[in-house]
PDB file of C-alpha atoms in Angstrom:
ATOM      1  CA  UNK F 262      20.204 -13.607   2.671  1.00 44.00           C
ATOM      2  CA  UNK F 263      18.700 -14.532  -0.640  1.00 57.00           C
ATOM      3  CA  UNK F 264      20.546 -16.478  -3.312  1.00 70.00           C
ATOM      4  CA  UNK F 265      19.233 -14.256  -6.077  1.00 80.00           C
ATOM      5  CA  UNK F 266      19.612 -10.658  -7.108  1.00 84.00           C
ATOM      6  CA  UNK F 267      16.612  -8.648  -8.194  1.00 87.00           C
ATOM      7  CA  UNK F 268      16.593  -5.045  -9.364  1.00 89.00           C
ATOM      8  CA  UNK F 269      13.820  -2.862 -10.717  1.00 91.00           C
ATOM      9  CA  UNK F 270      14.414   0.424 -12.509  1.00 90.00           C
ATOM     10  CA  UNK F 271      12.057   2.873 -14.185  1.00 91.00           C
ATOM     11  CA  UNK F 272      13.383   4.168 -17.472  1.00 92.00           C
ATOM     12  CA  UNK F 273      12.182   7.263 -19.316  1.00 92.00           C
ATOM     13  CA  UNK F 274      12.386   5.497 -22.640  1.00 93.00           C
ATOM     14  CA  UNK F 275       9.866   3.470 -24.644  1.00 93.00           C
ATOM     15  CA  UNK F 276       9.903  -0.310 -24.367  1.00 94.00           C
ATOM     16  CA  UNK F 277      11.040  -0.699 -27.981  1.00 94.00           C
ATOM     17  CA  UNK F 278      14.109   1.387 -27.317  1.00 93.00           C
ATOM     18  CA  UNK F 279      15.009  -0.509 -24.141  1.00 94.00           C
ATOM     19  CA  UNK F 280      14.417  -3.811 -25.924  1.00 95.00           C
ATOM     20  CA  UNK F 281      16.839  -2.772 -28.656  1.00 94.00           C
ATOM     21  CA  UNK F 282      19.446  -1.647 -26.120  1.00 94.00           C
ATOM     22  CA  UNK F 283      19.261  -5.089 -24.510  1.00 95.00           C
ATOM     23  CA  UNK F 284      19.057  -7.365 -27.516  1.00 96.00           C
ATOM     24  CA  UNK F 285      20.917  -5.628 -30.335  1.00 96.00           C
ATOM     25  CA  UNK F 286      24.454  -6.862 -29.784  1.00 96.00           C
ATOM     26  CA  UNK F 287      26.039  -3.552 -30.787  1.00 95.00           C
ATOM     27  CA  UNK F 288      23.805  -1.497 -28.523  1.00 94.00           C
ATOM     28  CA  UNK F 289      24.197  -3.983 -25.664  1.00 94.00           C
ATOM     29  CA  UNK F 290      27.970  -3.797 -26.090  1.00 93.00           C
ATOM     30  CA  UNK F 291      27.957  -0.013 -25.817  1.00 91.00           C
ATOM     31  CA  UNK F 292      26.468   0.259 -22.363  1.00 91.00           C
ATOM     32  CA  UNK F 293      27.574  -3.105 -21.013  1.00 90.00           C
ATOM     33  CA  UNK F 294      31.094  -2.460 -22.297  1.00 90.00           C
ATOM     34  CA  UNK F 295      31.708  -5.578 -24.312  1.00 92.00           C
ATOM     35  CA  UNK F 296      32.674  -6.094 -27.965  1.00 96.00           C
ATOM     36  CA  UNK F 297      30.497  -8.926 -29.192  1.00 97.00           C
ATOM     37  CA  UNK F 298      31.433 -11.167 -32.108  1.00 97.00           C
ATOM     38  CA  UNK F 299      27.897 -11.413 -33.481  1.00 97.00           C
ATOM     39  CA  UNK F 300      24.161 -10.997 -32.868  1.00 98.00           C
ATOM     40  CA  UNK F 301      22.354 -12.715 -29.995  1.00 98.00           C
ATOM     41  CA  UNK F 302      20.587 -15.912 -31.061  1.00 97.00           C
ATOM     42  CA  UNK F 303      18.442 -17.936 -28.621  1.00 97.00           C
ATOM     43  CA  UNK F 304      20.078 -21.258 -27.806  1.00 96.00           C
ATOM     44  CA  UNK F 305      23.474 -20.145 -29.040  1.00 97.00           C
ATOM     45  CA  UNK F 306      26.606 -19.047 -27.250  1.00 96.00           C
ATOM     46  CA  UNK F 307      27.500 -15.387 -27.517  1.00 97.00           C
ATOM     47  CA  UNK F 308      31.206 -14.574 -27.424  1.00 95.00           C
ATOM     48  CA  UNK F 309      33.219 -11.382 -27.266  1.00 95.00           C
ATOM     49  CA  UNK F 310      35.633  -9.308 -25.245  1.00 92.00           C
ATOM     50  CA  UNK F 311      35.127  -6.980 -22.337  1.00 89.00           C
ATOM     51  CA  UNK F 312      35.927  -3.376 -23.265  1.00 90.00           C
ATOM     52  CA  UNK F 313      35.833  -2.000 -19.718  1.00 84.00           C
ATOM     53  CA  UNK F 314      39.140  -0.117 -19.233  1.00 83.00           C
ATOM     54  CA  UNK F 315      41.692  -2.337 -17.555  1.00 81.00           C
ATOM     55  CA  UNK F 316      39.754  -5.545 -18.220  1.00 80.00           C
ATOM     56  CA  UNK F 317      40.138  -5.883 -21.975  1.00 85.00           C
ATOM     57  CA  UNK F 318      41.877  -9.262 -21.510  1.00 85.00           C
ATOM     58  CA  UNK F 319      38.630 -10.807 -20.260  1.00 85.00           C
ATOM     59  CA  UNK F 320      36.324 -12.781 -22.514  1.00 88.00           C
ATOM     60  CA  UNK F 321      32.582 -12.465 -22.609  1.00 91.00           C
ATOM     61  CA  UNK F 322      30.667 -15.709 -22.937  1.00 92.00           C
ATOM     62  CA  UNK F 323      26.963 -16.260 -22.382  1.00 95.00           C
ATOM     63  CA  UNK F 324      24.352 -18.651 -23.703  1.00 96.00           C
ATOM     64  CA  UNK F 325      21.290 -16.811 -24.920  1.00 97.00           C
ATOM     65  CA  UNK F 326      18.062 -18.401 -23.664  1.00 97.00           C
ATOM     66  CA  UNK F 327      14.950 -16.393 -24.472  1.00 97.00           C
ATOM     67  CA  UNK F 328      14.240 -13.407 -26.694  1.00 98.00           C
ATOM     68  CA  UNK F 329      10.496 -12.821 -26.402  1.00 97.00           C
ATOM     69  CA  UNK F 330      10.113  -9.399 -27.942  1.00 96.00           C
ATOM     70  CA  UNK F 331       9.558  -7.023 -26.236  1.00 96.00           C
ATOM     71  CA  UNK F 332       9.029  -8.601 -22.806  1.00 97.00           C
ATOM     72  CA  UNK F 333      11.758 -11.033 -21.890  1.00 97.00           C
ATOM     73  CA  UNK F 334      15.440 -11.391 -22.666  1.00 97.00           C
ATOM     74  CA  UNK F 335      17.501 -13.985 -20.799  1.00 97.00           C
ATOM     75  CA  UNK F 336      20.866 -15.654 -20.870  1.00 96.00           C
ATOM     76  CA  UNK F 337      23.020 -17.874 -18.690  1.00 94.00           C
ATOM     77  CA  UNK F 338      26.624 -17.068 -17.822  1.00 89.00           C
ATOM     78  CA  UNK F 339      29.267 -17.317 -15.177  1.00 80.00           C
ATOM     79  CA  UNK F 340      28.948 -14.213 -13.058  1.00 71.00           C
ATOM     80  CA  UNK F 341      31.984 -12.429 -11.839  1.00 62.00           C
ATOM     81  CA  UNK F 342      34.290 -14.605 -13.926  1.00 66.00           C
ATOM     82  CA  UNK F 343      37.122 -12.152 -13.619  1.00 63.00           C
ATOM     83  CA  UNK F 344      40.135 -14.387 -13.088  1.00 67.00           C
ATOM     84  CA  UNK F 345      41.504 -15.506 -16.487  1.00 72.00           C
ATOM     85  CA  UNK F 346      43.431 -18.319 -14.771  1.00 72.00           C
ATOM     86  CA  UNK F 347      40.248 -19.952 -13.476  1.00 69.00           C
ATOM     87  CA  UNK F 348      38.191 -22.327 -15.592  1.00 71.00           C
ATOM     88  CA  UNK F 349      34.625 -21.270 -14.849  1.00 71.00           C
ATOM     89  CA  UNK F 350      33.104 -23.583 -17.447  1.00 73.00           C
ATOM     90  CA  UNK F 351      32.708 -26.428 -14.935  1.00 68.00           C
ATOM     91  CA  UNK F 352      30.597 -24.313 -12.615  1.00 69.00           C
ATOM     92  CA  UNK F 353      26.863 -24.240 -13.064  1.00 73.00           C
ATOM     93  CA  UNK F 354      26.015 -20.894 -14.653  1.00 83.00           C
ATOM     94  CA  UNK F 355      23.554 -18.395 -13.273  1.00 85.00           C
ATOM     95  CA  UNK F 356      20.474 -17.226 -15.149  1.00 91.00           C
ATOM     96  CA  UNK F 357      20.067 -13.543 -15.994  1.00 92.00           C
ATOM     97  CA  UNK F 358      16.575 -12.349 -16.936  1.00 95.00           C
ATOM     98  CA  UNK F 359      15.514  -8.921 -18.134  1.00 95.00           C
ATOM     99  CA  UNK F 360      11.744  -8.318 -18.006  1.00 96.00           C
ATOM    100  CA  UNK F 361      10.274  -5.244 -19.647  1.00 95.00           C
ATOM    101  CA  UNK F 362       6.926  -3.675 -18.914  1.00 97.00           C
ATOM    102  CA  UNK F 363       5.481  -0.490 -20.433  1.00 97.00           C
ATOM    103  CA  UNK F 364       4.613   2.312 -18.001  1.00 96.00           C
ATOM    104  CA  UNK F 365       3.065   5.770 -18.570  1.00 96.00           C
ATOM    105  CA  UNK F 366       6.544   7.290 -18.413  1.00 92.00           C
ATOM    106  CA  UNK F 367       8.377   4.631 -20.342  1.00 94.00           C
ATOM    107  CA  UNK F 368       9.585   1.230 -19.221  1.00 93.00           C
ATOM    108  CA  UNK F 369       9.873  -0.710 -16.020  1.00 94.00           C
ATOM    109  CA  UNK F 370      12.864  -3.028 -16.251  1.00 93.00           C
ATOM    110  CA  UNK F 371      13.247  -5.901 -13.817  1.00 93.00           C
ATOM    111  CA  UNK F 372      16.560  -7.708 -13.679  1.00 92.00           C
ATOM    112  CA  UNK F 373      16.838 -11.057 -11.906  1.00 91.00           C
ATOM    113  CA  UNK F 374      20.011 -13.077 -11.579  1.00 88.00           C
ATOM    114  CA  UNK F 375      19.402 -16.460  -9.972  1.00 87.00           C
ATOM    115  CA  UNK F 376      21.007 -19.840  -9.493  1.00 82.00           C
ATOM    116  CA  UNK F 377      23.826 -18.923  -7.160  1.00 75.00           C
ATOM    117  CA  UNK F 378      23.330 -22.197  -5.329  1.00 67.00           C
ATOM    118  CA  UNK F 379      24.880 -23.754  -8.448  1.00 53.00           C
ATOM    119  CA  UNK F 380      22.768 -26.868  -8.285  1.00 38.00           C
ATOM    120  CA  UNK F 381      21.130 -28.266 -11.372  1.00 35.00           C
ATOM    121  CA  UNK F 382      17.369 -28.694 -10.942  1.00 35.00           C
ATOM    122  CA  UNK F 383      17.437 -32.456 -10.594  1.00 32.00           C
ATOM    123  CA  UNK F 384      19.983 -32.289  -7.778  1.00 31.00           C
ATOM    124  CA  UNK F 385      18.141 -29.585  -5.906  1.00 34.00           C
ATOM    125  CA  UNK F 386      17.544 -30.816  -2.352  1.00 36.00           C
ATOM    126  CA  UNK F 387      14.021 -31.977  -1.645  1.00 34.00           C
ATOM    127  CA  UNK F 388      13.762 -29.569   1.219  1.00 29.00           C
ATOM    128  CA  UNK F 389      14.325 -26.594  -1.007  1.00 35.00           C
ATOM    129  CA  UNK F 390      11.924 -27.723  -3.686  1.00 37.00           C
ATOM    130  CA  UNK F 391       9.125 -28.582  -1.305  1.00 34.00           C
ATOM    131  CA  UNK F 392       9.561 -26.092   1.424  1.00 32.00           C
ATOM    132  CA  UNK F 393      10.767 -22.819   0.052  1.00 39.00           C
ATOM    133  CA  UNK F 394       9.027 -20.936   2.835  1.00 40.00           C
ATOM    134  CA  UNK F 395      10.797 -22.900   5.527  1.00 36.00           C
ATOM    135  CA  UNK F 396      14.123 -22.432   3.860  1.00 36.00           C
ATOM    136  CA  UNK F 397      13.612 -18.685   3.581  1.00 43.00           C
ATOM    137  CA  UNK F 398      12.604 -18.589   7.203  1.00 44.00           C
ATOM    138  CA  UNK F 399      15.700 -20.481   8.268  1.00 39.00           C
ATOM    139  CA  UNK F 400      17.902 -18.178   6.256  1.00 41.00           C
ATOM    140  CA  UNK F 401      16.366 -15.224   8.053  1.00 45.00           C
ATOM    141  CA  UNK F 402      17.166 -16.848  11.370  1.00 41.00           C
ATOM    142  CA  UNK F 403      20.757 -17.356  10.418  1.00 38.00           C
ATOM    143  CA  UNK F 404      21.002 -13.881   8.952  1.00 40.00           C
ATOM    144  CA  UNK F 405      19.566 -12.366  12.117  1.00 46.00           C
ATOM    145  CA  UNK F 406      22.166 -14.235  14.059  1.00 39.00           C
ATOM    146  CA  UNK F 407      25.036 -13.173  11.843  1.00 38.00           C
ATOM    147  CA  UNK F 408      24.007  -9.538  11.744  1.00 42.00           C
ATOM    148  CA  UNK F 409      23.258  -8.963  15.380  1.00 39.00           C
TER     149      UNK F 409
ATOM    150  CA  UNK O  72      31.672  -9.405 -15.278  1.00 42.00           C
ATOM    151  CA  UNK O  73      30.625  -5.813 -15.769  1.00 42.00           C
ATOM    152  CA  UNK O  74      32.558  -2.979 -14.288  1.00 40.00           C
ATOM    153  CA  UNK O  75      35.002  -5.234 -12.588  1.00 41.00           C
ATOM    154  CA  UNK O  76      36.674  -4.194  -9.382  1.00 42.00           C
ATOM    155  CA  UNK O  77      39.370  -6.521  -8.177  1.00 37.00           C
ATOM    156  CA  UNK O  78      38.963  -5.635  -4.503  1.00 35.00           C
ATOM    157  CA  UNK O  79      35.426  -6.974  -4.721  1.00 37.00           C
ATOM    158  CA  UNK O  80      36.758 -10.396  -5.688  1.00 39.00           C
ATOM    159  CA  UNK O  81      35.753 -13.064  -3.216  1.00 45.00           C
ATOM    160  CA  UNK O  82      35.554 -16.824  -3.308  1.00 57.00           C
ATOM    161  CA  UNK O  83      32.790 -18.574  -5.203  1.00 63.00           C
ATOM    162  CA  UNK O  84      29.860 -18.894  -2.810  1.00 71.00           C
ATOM    163  CA  UNK O  85      28.310 -21.912  -4.562  1.00 74.00           C
ATOM    164  CA  UNK O  86      29.395 -24.522  -1.973  1.00 78.00           C
ATOM    165  CA  UNK O  87      27.973 -22.334   0.782  1.00 82.00           C
ATOM    166  CA  UNK O  88      24.602 -21.936  -0.922  1.00 80.00           C
ATOM    167  CA  UNK O  89      24.565 -25.638  -1.771  1.00 80.00           C
ATOM    168  CA  UNK O  90      25.342 -26.558   1.839  1.00 85.00           C
ATOM    169  CA  UNK O  91      22.573 -24.273   3.074  1.00 82.00           C
ATOM    170  CA  UNK O  92      20.022 -25.657   0.626  1.00 77.00           C
ATOM    171  CA  UNK O  93      18.944 -28.550   2.847  1.00 81.00           C
ATOM    172  CA  UNK O  94      16.418 -28.521   5.657  1.00 83.00           C
ATOM    173  CA  UNK O  95      18.309 -30.886   7.932  1.00 89.00           C
ATOM    174  CA  UNK O  96      21.540 -28.958   7.603  1.00 90.00           C
ATOM    175  CA  UNK O  97      19.738 -25.689   8.241  1.00 85.00           C
ATOM    176  CA  UNK O  98      18.174 -27.157  11.373  1.00 87.00           C
ATOM    177  CA  UNK O  99      21.632 -28.233  12.591  1.00 92.00           C
ATOM    178  CA  UNK O 100      23.000 -24.773  11.875  1.00 89.00           C
ATOM    179  CA  UNK O 101      20.044 -23.143  13.571  1.00 85.00           C
ATOM    180  CA  UNK O 102      20.818 -25.174  16.698  1.00 89.00           C
ATOM    181  CA  UNK O 103      24.484 -24.255  16.598  1.00 90.00           C
ATOM    182  CA  UNK O 104      23.799 -20.617  15.789  1.00 85.00           C
ATOM    183  CA  UNK O 105      23.326 -19.788  19.474  1.00 84.00           C
ATOM    184  CA  UNK O 106      27.111 -19.984  19.691  1.00 86.00           C
ATOM    185  CA  UNK O 107      27.204 -23.079  21.907  1.00 91.00           C
ATOM    186  CA  UNK O 108      29.272 -26.036  20.769  1.00 94.00           C
ATOM    187  CA  UNK O 109      27.580 -29.415  20.624  1.00 95.00           C
ATOM    188  CA  UNK O 110      28.492 -33.052  20.204  1.00 96.00           C
ATOM    189  CA  UNK O 111      26.785 -35.321  17.696  1.00 95.00           C
ATOM    190  CA  UNK O 112      24.765 -36.793  20.550  1.00 94.00           C
ATOM    191  CA  UNK O 113      23.741 -33.290  21.598  1.00 94.00           C
ATOM    192  CA  UNK O 114      22.633 -32.476  18.069  1.00 95.00           C
ATOM    193  CA  UNK O 115      20.704 -35.736  17.801  1.00 94.00           C
ATOM    194  CA  UNK O 116      18.759 -35.122  21.018  1.00 91.00           C
ATOM    195  CA  UNK O 117      15.014 -34.566  20.476  1.00 90.00           C
ATOM    196  CA  UNK O 118      15.282 -35.371  16.759  1.00 91.00           C
ATOM    197  CA  UNK O 119      14.634 -38.453  14.656  1.00 93.00           C
ATOM    198  CA  UNK O 120      18.043 -38.105  13.058  1.00 93.00           C
ATOM    199  CA  UNK O 121      20.585 -40.894  13.388  1.00 94.00           C
ATOM    200  CA  UNK O 122      24.169 -40.235  14.362  1.00 94.00           C
ATOM    201  CA  UNK O 123      25.215 -41.322  10.888  1.00 95.00           C
ATOM    202  CA  UNK O 124      22.898 -38.829   9.216  1.00 95.00           C
ATOM    203  CA  UNK O 125      24.105 -36.020  11.449  1.00 96.00           C
ATOM    204  CA  UNK O 126      27.728 -36.924  10.804  1.00 95.00           C
ATOM    205  CA  UNK O 127      27.101 -36.839   7.055  1.00 95.00           C
ATOM    206  CA  UNK O 128      25.438 -33.428   7.164  1.00 95.00           C
ATOM    207  CA  UNK O 129      28.076 -32.005   9.496  1.00 96.00           C
ATOM    208  CA  UNK O 130      30.719 -33.114   7.006  1.00 95.00           C
ATOM    209  CA  UNK O 131      29.020 -31.077   4.251  1.00 92.00           C
ATOM    210  CA  UNK O 132      28.752 -28.058   6.529  1.00 93.00           C
ATOM    211  CA  UNK O 133      32.366 -28.450   7.590  1.00 93.00           C
ATOM    212  CA  UNK O 134      33.545 -28.638   3.969  1.00 90.00           C
ATOM    213  CA  UNK O 135      31.697 -25.408   3.240  1.00 87.00           C
ATOM    214  CA  UNK O 136      33.392 -23.855   6.264  1.00 89.00           C
ATOM    215  CA  UNK O 137      30.104 -23.309   8.086  1.00 91.00           C
ATOM    216  CA  UNK O 138      30.981 -25.570  10.975  1.00 94.00           C
ATOM    217  CA  UNK O 139      34.227 -26.315  12.778  1.00 95.00           C
ATOM    218  CA  UNK O 140      34.953 -29.301  14.977  1.00 95.00           C
ATOM    219  CA  UNK O 141      37.321 -29.827  17.838  1.00 94.00           C
ATOM    220  CA  UNK O 142      38.070 -33.001  19.711  1.00 92.00           C
ATOM    221  CA  UNK O 143      37.201 -32.780  23.372  1.00 89.00           C
ATOM    222  CA  UNK O 144      37.955 -35.983  25.222  1.00 89.00           C
ATOM    223  CA  UNK O 145      36.303 -38.851  23.360  1.00 89.00           C
ATOM    224  CA  UNK O 146      33.862 -36.679  21.442  1.00 91.00           C
ATOM    225  CA  UNK O 147      34.034 -34.073  18.709  1.00 94.00           C
ATOM    226  CA  UNK O 148      32.406 -30.750  19.514  1.00 95.00           C
ATOM    227  CA  UNK O 149      30.918 -28.764  16.662  1.00 96.00           C
ATOM    228  CA  UNK O 150      30.590 -24.999  16.404  1.00 94.00           C
ATOM    229  CA  UNK O 151      28.887 -22.631  13.960  1.00 91.00           C
ATOM    230  CA  UNK O 152      31.200 -20.473  11.853  1.00 89.00           C
ATOM    231  CA  UNK O 153      29.355 -17.533  10.245  1.00 84.00           C
ATOM    232  CA  UNK O 154      32.239 -16.261   8.063  1.00 82.00           C
ATOM    233  CA  UNK O 155      31.171 -18.084   4.862  1.00 81.00           C
ATOM    234  CA  UNK O 156      27.699 -16.557   5.106  1.00 79.00           C
ATOM    235  CA  UNK O 157      29.252 -13.114   5.411  1.00 77.00           C
ATOM    236  CA  UNK O 158      31.537 -13.905   2.468  1.00 75.00           C
ATOM    237  CA  UNK O 159      28.671 -15.231   0.354  1.00 75.00           C
ATOM    238  CA  UNK O 160      26.751 -12.059   1.051  1.00 74.00           C
ATOM    239  CA  UNK O 161      29.706  -9.882   0.122  1.00 75.00           C
ATOM    240  CA  UNK O 162      30.042 -11.862  -3.110  1.00 76.00           C
ATOM    241  CA  UNK O 163      26.371 -11.179  -3.904  1.00 77.00           C
ATOM    242  CA  UNK O 164      26.877  -7.540  -2.929  1.00 79.00           C
ATOM    243  CA  UNK O 165      29.731  -7.374  -5.435  1.00 79.00           C
ATOM    244  CA  UNK O 166      27.632  -8.825  -8.259  1.00 82.00           C
ATOM    245  CA  UNK O 167      24.775  -6.575  -7.195  1.00 85.00           C
ATOM    246  CA  UNK O 168      26.942  -3.433  -7.305  1.00 87.00           C
ATOM    247  CA  UNK O 169      28.108  -4.337 -10.786  1.00 87.00           C
ATOM    248  CA  UNK O 170      24.512  -4.590 -11.943  1.00 92.00           C
ATOM    249  CA  UNK O 171      23.789  -1.183 -10.395  1.00 92.00           C
ATOM    250  CA  UNK O 172      26.579   0.317 -12.447  1.00 91.00           C
ATOM    251  CA  UNK O 173      25.612  -1.501 -15.635  1.00 93.00           C
ATOM    252  CA  UNK O 174      21.957  -0.501 -15.268  1.00 95.00           C
ATOM    253  CA  UNK O 175      22.910   3.113 -14.700  1.00 94.00           C
ATOM    254  CA  UNK O 176      24.928   3.023 -17.934  1.00 95.00           C
ATOM    255  CA  UNK O 177      21.894   1.464 -19.639  1.00 96.00           C
ATOM    256  CA  UNK O 178      19.782   4.316 -18.322  1.00 96.00           C
ATOM    257  CA  UNK O 179      22.161   6.927 -19.748  1.00 95.00           C
ATOM    258  CA  UNK O 180      22.177   5.001 -23.002  1.00 96.00           C
ATOM    259  CA  UNK O 181      18.388   4.779 -23.523  1.00 96.00           C
ATOM    260  CA  UNK O 182      17.454   8.155 -22.014  1.00 94.00           C
ATOM    261  CA  UNK O 183      19.982  10.268 -23.884  1.00 85.00           C
TER     262      UNK O 183
END
């Protein structure tokens, strides 16, 4: 089991168009289903409301990190923050990165969400920093055990 | 927080990932993952770990629900409990499924 999510999709649309769909707050809101209060600005918090039917009571909040046109768009947020009664602000957020790459047919989009271990970098255990391979190996062992 | 499905709601997996993010704790879990219960002395055998260190790490694992303990005579016996790992994976599966749906809406949006 990994503590990150990675997804790659090939889109039949030019990079510029995908970039706009990701970073223009109105376009982003259309497919993501959120009504955003204003444009995305690196370093600033983006706020809004979910427009997905049945979940309009939920707020959207993310801190925009990088907007390196047209290659990288990233923000941090609290994933899956779907219980309005829970204060998610104390939890360490995860990092969401969209990487764009031109292809002959259009755009390769790679999405990575990481940081589910919820540890800030300076509190990351030594073992994980120094021995990522060993950690991955151990996780495989445990996974093999759990899945057998 | 994309296409949110309440039945996919599971507990926050952060404590589980945090508990797993340590080599010593993983080595203790790996030992226990054969399903046998062990005492602190049993876990310390053939390692350089002190009883105190093992106790400390077991406490973290126990708080994350990855290990249970039961008193047998004068000693506590510790056992591996895989449920939190299954739950953490189902949490990630939930987030992952939401991204699948969001990305498919993005595809419709940019390819239309």
